[in-house]
Amino acid sequence: MNAPELLQRELAKASYVPEPIALGVNTDAYQPCERERQLTRRVLQVLHECEHPVALITKASLIERDIDILAPMAAKRLAAVAVTLTTLDPAIARTLEPRAAAPARRLRTIRSLTEAGIPVGVSIAPIIPFVTEPEIEQLLEAVRDAGAIHAHYVVLRLPWEVSPLFQQWLEVHFPERAQRVMNRVREMRGGKDYDSAFGTRMRGEGVWADLIRQRFEKAVHRLGLHGKGGRFKQLDCTQFRRPLLVPPLAARQKGGNAGQLDLF
């Protein structure tokens, strides 16, 4: 609950060297509870006040609420957004990502952010063989039309307990192709459900991984989604202003070990 305060404290340290901060990498920064808690919004306010660059990745349309913060930051090359899109099929989306915004709603979010001047990239993820993989080109065309400026992808990853959960989902929703999907996944993972090797875990390896890469790269080039770098390359760290930490009034009145204030 005190994430914004902790962030401000870290940014105020004399030893801190600014570099882009990513929000939403391990889990979405716009979980449903964010509507009430507003932790992500408060974090963005801290970064905005310090002119610190930030990149966000999300599946949620709730990010539109924070356009009033992100747009002026983007105008100074301090903010960029990536929206994750898995499929355009609402039926697949309802079962695969039941709590996330529908595909059409995410496309509207891309358009809204773009119209506000916020650079938007897209993560096509996960690419699931024989389920979402046939949509690669259609997905890229849709995000280009919505205003996205670049795109990347991640092939299905099944670490730890994710693998049995995913296989259960396959058996329920795609029983006729479940084994075929898993065979293809294992072909791209050295015969295993998952390989965590750093260089290949996002893309896989082998013939089928190469075919996906080639299709994706050709479509990205044809649609003009290969330019302007990734989430971080266009962000500017030179404008950073270290925050001034003022101790609480009670601490100042006691004259205790509140710490020395910054002069500037």
Short mmCIF file of C-alpha atoms in Angstrom, two decimals:
data_model
loop_
_atom_site.label_atom_id
_atom_site.label_comp_id
_atom_site.label_asym_id
_atom_site.label_seq_id
_atom_site.Cartn_x
_atom_site.Cartn_y
_atom_site.Cartn_z
CA MET A 1 0.00 0.00 0.00
CA ASN A 2 2.95 2.36 0.49
CA ALA A 3 4.58 1.64 -2.88
CA PRO A 4 4.41 5.29 -4.05
CA GLU A 5 6.10 6.49 -0.86
CA LEU A 6 8.79 3.80 -1.12
CA LEU A 7 9.42 4.74 -4.74
CA GLN A 8 9.78 8.40 -3.87
CA ARG A 9 12.26 7.48 -1.13
CA GLU A 10 14.37 5.44 -3.56
CA LEU A 11 14.38 8.16 -6.19
CA ALA A 12 15.53 10.69 -3.60
CA LYS A 13 18.71 8.78 -2.78
CA ALA A 14 21.86 10.54 -3.92
CA SER A 15 23.14 7.25 -5.34
CA TYR A 16 20.12 6.70 -7.59
CA VAL A 17 20.85 6.82 -11.32
CA PRO A 18 17.70 7.25 -13.45
CA GLU A 19 16.80 4.66 -16.05
CA PRO A 20 13.35 3.73 -17.39
CA ILE A 21 11.10 1.91 -14.95
CA ALA A 22 8.67 -0.70 -16.27
CA LEU A 23 5.27 -1.22 -14.65
CA GLY A 24 3.25 -4.36 -15.29
CA VAL A 25 6.01 -6.84 -16.13
CA ASN A 26 5.36 -9.59 -13.59
CA THR A 27 1.66 -8.90 -13.27
CA ASP A 28 -0.66 -6.30 -14.71
CA ALA A 29 -0.38 -2.90 -13.04
CA TYR A 30 -4.11 -2.35 -13.66
CA GLN A 31 -5.63 -5.17 -11.65
CA PRO A 32 -9.34 -4.64 -10.80
CA CYS A 33 -8.41 -3.44 -7.30
CA GLU A 34 -6.52 -0.54 -8.89
CA ARG A 35 -9.88 1.19 -9.44
CA GLU A 36 -10.11 1.75 -5.68
CA ARG A 37 -6.50 1.54 -4.49
CA GLN A 38 -5.03 3.79 -7.22
CA LEU A 39 -1.51 2.59 -6.42
CA THR A 40 -0.43 2.60 -10.05
CA ARG A 41 -1.84 6.09 -10.52
CA ARG A 42 0.01 7.35 -7.43
CA VAL A 43 3.23 5.74 -8.65
CA LEU A 44 2.78 7.51 -11.99
CA GLN A 45 2.22 10.80 -10.16
CA VAL A 46 5.55 10.36 -8.36
CA LEU A 47 7.32 9.64 -11.64
CA HIS A 48 5.59 12.56 -13.36
CA GLU A 49 6.63 14.99 -10.64
CA CYS A 50 10.23 13.78 -10.90
CA GLU A 51 10.17 13.71 -14.71
CA HIS A 52 11.26 10.09 -14.59
CA PRO A 53 10.69 7.87 -17.66
CA VAL A 54 8.25 4.98 -17.38
CA ALA A 55 6.93 2.23 -19.64
CA LEU A 56 3.77 0.27 -18.92
CA ILE A 57 2.46 -3.03 -20.24
CA THR A 58 -1.16 -3.97 -19.67
CA LYS A 59 -4.25 -5.79 -20.93
CA ALA A 60 -6.59 -3.42 -19.11
CA SER A 61 -8.60 -0.52 -20.46
CA LEU A 62 -8.32 1.11 -17.02
CA ILE A 63 -5.06 2.67 -18.21
CA GLU A 64 -7.21 5.22 -20.07
CA ARG A 65 -8.04 6.75 -16.69
CA ASP A 66 -4.41 7.87 -16.39
CA ILE A 67 -4.11 9.53 -19.78
CA ASP A 68 -4.10 12.88 -17.98
CA ILE A 69 -0.74 11.90 -16.45
CA LEU A 70 0.70 9.86 -19.31
CA ALA A 71 -0.02 12.31 -22.13
CA PRO A 72 2.06 15.21 -20.76
CA MET A 73 4.80 12.75 -19.86
CA ALA A 74 4.75 11.31 -23.37
CA ALA A 75 5.02 14.80 -24.83
CA LYS A 76 8.39 15.04 -23.05
CA ARG A 77 9.44 11.51 -24.06
CA LEU A 78 8.88 10.21 -20.54
CA ALA A 79 6.13 7.61 -21.11
CA ALA A 80 5.34 4.73 -23.43
CA VAL A 81 2.79 1.93 -23.29
CA ALA A 82 2.61 -1.64 -24.55
CA VAL A 83 -0.75 -3.36 -24.78
CA THR A 84 -0.82 -7.16 -24.76
CA LEU A 85 -3.14 -8.75 -27.29
CA THR A 86 -3.53 -12.52 -27.58
CA THR A 87 -6.41 -13.05 -29.97
CA LEU A 88 -9.15 -11.22 -31.85
CA ASP A 89 -11.60 -14.05 -31.17
CA PRO A 90 -13.86 -12.99 -28.27
CA ALA A 91 -14.80 -16.62 -27.54
CA ILE A 92 -11.18 -17.65 -27.03
CA ALA A 93 -10.48 -14.49 -25.04
CA ARG A 94 -13.37 -15.13 -22.65
CA THR A 95 -11.96 -18.50 -21.60
CA LEU A 96 -8.24 -17.75 -21.88
CA GLU A 97 -8.29 -14.31 -20.21
CA PRO A 98 -11.65 -14.10 -18.46
CA ARG A 99 -10.84 -11.04 -16.33
CA ALA A 100 -9.05 -9.01 -18.98
CA ALA A 101 -10.52 -6.48 -21.39
CA ALA A 102 -12.05 -7.97 -24.54
CA PRO A 103 -9.95 -7.80 -27.72
CA ALA A 104 -12.10 -5.08 -29.30
CA ARG A 105 -11.87 -3.05 -26.10
CA ARG A 106 -8.07 -3.32 -26.11
CA LEU A 107 -7.95 -2.06 -29.67
CA ARG A 108 -10.01 0.96 -28.59
CA THR A 109 -7.53 1.51 -25.75
CA ILE A 110 -4.65 1.52 -28.23
CA ARG A 111 -6.53 4.08 -30.30
CA SER A 112 -7.35 6.28 -27.28
CA LEU A 113 -3.74 6.30 -26.07
CA THR A 114 -2.44 7.00 -29.56
CA GLU A 115 -4.85 9.89 -30.07
CA ALA A 116 -3.58 11.36 -26.79
CA GLY A 117 -0.05 11.35 -28.17
CA ILE A 118 1.19 8.38 -26.14
CA PRO A 119 3.39 5.96 -28.13
CA VAL A 120 1.89 2.48 -28.04
CA GLY A 121 3.52 -0.80 -28.87
CA VAL A 122 1.88 -4.19 -28.80
CA SER A 123 2.92 -7.51 -27.33
CA ILE A 124 1.34 -10.40 -29.25
CA ALA A 125 1.42 -12.93 -26.45
CA PRO A 126 1.23 -15.74 -25.96
CA ILE A 127 1.34 -17.20 -29.44
CA ILE A 128 -0.30 -20.63 -29.01
CA PRO A 129 0.24 -23.09 -31.87
CA PHE A 130 -2.99 -23.97 -33.72
CA VAL A 131 -5.04 -21.72 -31.38
CA THR A 132 -3.89 -18.10 -31.69
CA GLU A 133 -0.94 -18.69 -34.03
CA PRO A 134 -3.11 -18.58 -37.19
CA GLU A 135 -4.08 -14.99 -36.28
CA ILE A 136 -0.58 -13.48 -36.29
CA GLU A 137 -0.98 -11.40 -39.45
CA GLN A 138 -4.57 -10.42 -38.65
CA LEU A 139 -3.59 -9.30 -35.15
CA LEU A 140 -0.77 -7.16 -36.46
CA GLU A 141 -3.01 -5.51 -39.04
CA ALA A 142 -5.60 -4.71 -36.36
CA VAL A 143 -3.10 -3.09 -33.99
CA ARG A 144 -1.53 -1.12 -36.85
CA ASP A 145 -4.95 0.21 -37.79
CA ALA A 146 -5.54 1.16 -34.13
CA GLY A 147 -2.35 3.24 -34.08
CA ALA A 148 0.37 1.01 -32.62
CA ILE A 149 3.89 1.89 -33.78
CA HIS A 150 5.80 -1.31 -33.02
CA ALA A 151 5.17 -4.93 -32.03
CA HIS A 152 6.90 -7.94 -30.57
CA TYR A 153 5.75 -11.42 -29.59
CA VAL A 154 6.19 -14.21 -27.05
CA VAL A 155 5.65 -17.88 -27.81
CA LEU A 156 3.60 -19.76 -25.21
CA ARG A 157 5.55 -20.35 -22.00
CA LEU A 158 4.53 -23.13 -19.59
CA PRO A 159 6.74 -22.97 -16.48
CA TRP A 160 5.96 -24.91 -13.34
CA GLU A 161 2.26 -25.20 -12.46
CA VAL A 162 1.20 -23.27 -15.57
CA SER A 163 1.69 -26.36 -17.76
CA PRO A 164 -0.96 -28.63 -16.16
CA LEU A 165 -3.38 -25.71 -15.91
CA PHE A 166 -2.95 -24.89 -19.58
CA GLN A 167 -3.33 -28.52 -20.60
CA GLN A 168 -6.58 -28.71 -18.63
CA TRP A 169 -7.78 -25.62 -20.48
CA LEU A 170 -6.86 -27.23 -23.81
CA GLU A 171 -8.75 -30.44 -23.01
CA VAL A 172 -11.86 -28.47 -22.07
CA HIS A 173 -11.92 -25.97 -24.94
CA PHE A 174 -9.91 -27.61 -27.74
CA PRO A 175 -9.98 -31.37 -27.08
CA GLU A 176 -9.69 -32.22 -30.77
CA ARG A 177 -6.33 -30.45 -31.07
CA ALA A 178 -4.95 -30.60 -27.52
CA GLN A 179 -2.31 -33.22 -28.25
CA ARG A 180 -1.32 -31.51 -31.47
CA VAL A 181 -0.81 -28.21 -29.64
CA MET A 182 1.35 -29.80 -26.94
CA ASN A 183 3.41 -31.70 -29.51
CA ARG A 184 4.19 -28.43 -31.29
CA VAL A 185 5.00 -26.68 -28.00
CA ARG A 186 7.44 -29.45 -27.09
CA GLU A 187 9.06 -29.31 -30.51
CA MET A 188 9.87 -25.66 -29.82
CA ARG A 189 11.12 -26.42 -26.29
CA GLY A 190 13.61 -29.20 -26.90
CA GLY A 191 11.08 -31.95 -26.20
CA LYS A 192 9.93 -30.45 -22.89
CA ASP A 193 6.88 -28.45 -21.88
CA TYR A 194 9.17 -25.52 -21.13
CA ASP A 195 12.81 -24.50 -21.40
CA SER A 196 13.84 -21.50 -19.31
CA ALA A 197 17.08 -20.80 -21.20
CA PHE A 198 17.45 -17.03 -21.36
CA GLY A 199 18.17 -16.74 -25.07
CA THR A 200 15.24 -18.84 -26.28
CA ARG A 201 12.50 -18.89 -23.63
CA MET A 202 10.51 -16.08 -25.25
CA ARG A 203 10.72 -17.37 -28.83
CA GLY A 204 11.44 -21.09 -28.67
CA GLU A 205 13.78 -22.86 -31.07
CA GLY A 206 13.69 -25.21 -34.01
CA VAL A 207 11.83 -25.24 -37.32
CA TRP A 208 8.41 -24.16 -36.00
CA ALA A 209 9.86 -21.35 -33.91
CA ASP A 210 11.72 -20.12 -37.00
CA LEU A 211 8.54 -20.20 -39.07
CA ILE A 212 6.69 -18.10 -36.48
CA ARG A 213 9.60 -15.66 -36.37
CA GLN A 214 9.67 -15.33 -40.14
CA ARG A 215 5.93 -14.78 -40.40
CA PHE A 216 6.01 -12.19 -37.65
CA GLU A 217 8.99 -10.29 -39.02
CA LYS A 218 7.57 -10.20 -42.55
CA ALA A 219 4.21 -8.92 -41.33
CA VAL A 220 5.83 -6.31 -39.07
CA HIS A 221 7.97 -5.05 -41.94
CA ARG A 222 5.03 -4.96 -44.37
CA LEU A 223 2.85 -3.05 -41.90
CA GLY A 224 5.53 -0.61 -40.74
CA LEU A 225 5.54 -1.83 -37.15
CA HIS A 226 9.28 -2.35 -36.93
CA GLY A 227 10.36 1.24 -36.34
CA LYS A 228 10.84 3.64 -33.44
CA GLY A 229 12.44 1.07 -31.17
CA GLY A 230 11.08 -0.77 -28.20
CA ARG A 231 9.44 0.47 -25.04
CA PHE A 232 12.61 2.01 -23.63
CA LYS A 233 14.61 3.29 -26.59
CA GLN A 234 12.56 6.45 -27.10
CA LEU A 235 12.47 7.46 -23.42
CA ASP A 236 14.60 10.29 -22.03
CA CYS A 237 16.38 10.00 -18.68
CA THR A 238 18.09 13.39 -18.77
CA GLN A 239 15.14 15.36 -17.39
CA PHE A 240 15.03 13.56 -14.04
CA ARG A 241 14.67 15.76 -10.97
CA ARG A 242 15.40 14.15 -7.63
CA PRO A 243 12.39 14.48 -5.30
CA LEU A 244 12.67 16.59 -2.17
CA LEU A 245 11.72 14.48 0.83
CA VAL A 246 10.16 16.47 3.66
CA PRO A 247 9.81 14.51 6.93
CA PRO A 248 6.39 14.32 8.57
CA LEU A 249 5.49 17.28 10.77
CA ALA A 250 5.67 15.18 13.95
CA ALA A 251 9.22 14.12 13.18
CA ARG A 252 10.27 17.70 12.50
CA GLN A 253 8.74 18.91 15.75
CA LYS A 254 10.59 16.24 17.74
CA GLY A 255 13.84 17.16 16.04
CA GLY A 256 14.75 13.49 15.93
CA ASN A 257 16.63 11.50 13.35
CA ALA A 258 14.42 12.63 10.50
CA GLY A 259 17.40 12.89 8.20
CA GLN A 260 18.93 15.89 6.46
CA LEU A 261 16.86 17.69 3.86
CA ASP A 262 18.15 18.27 0.34
CA LEU A 263 19.13 21.86 -0.44
CA PHE A 264 17.79 21.64 -4.01
#
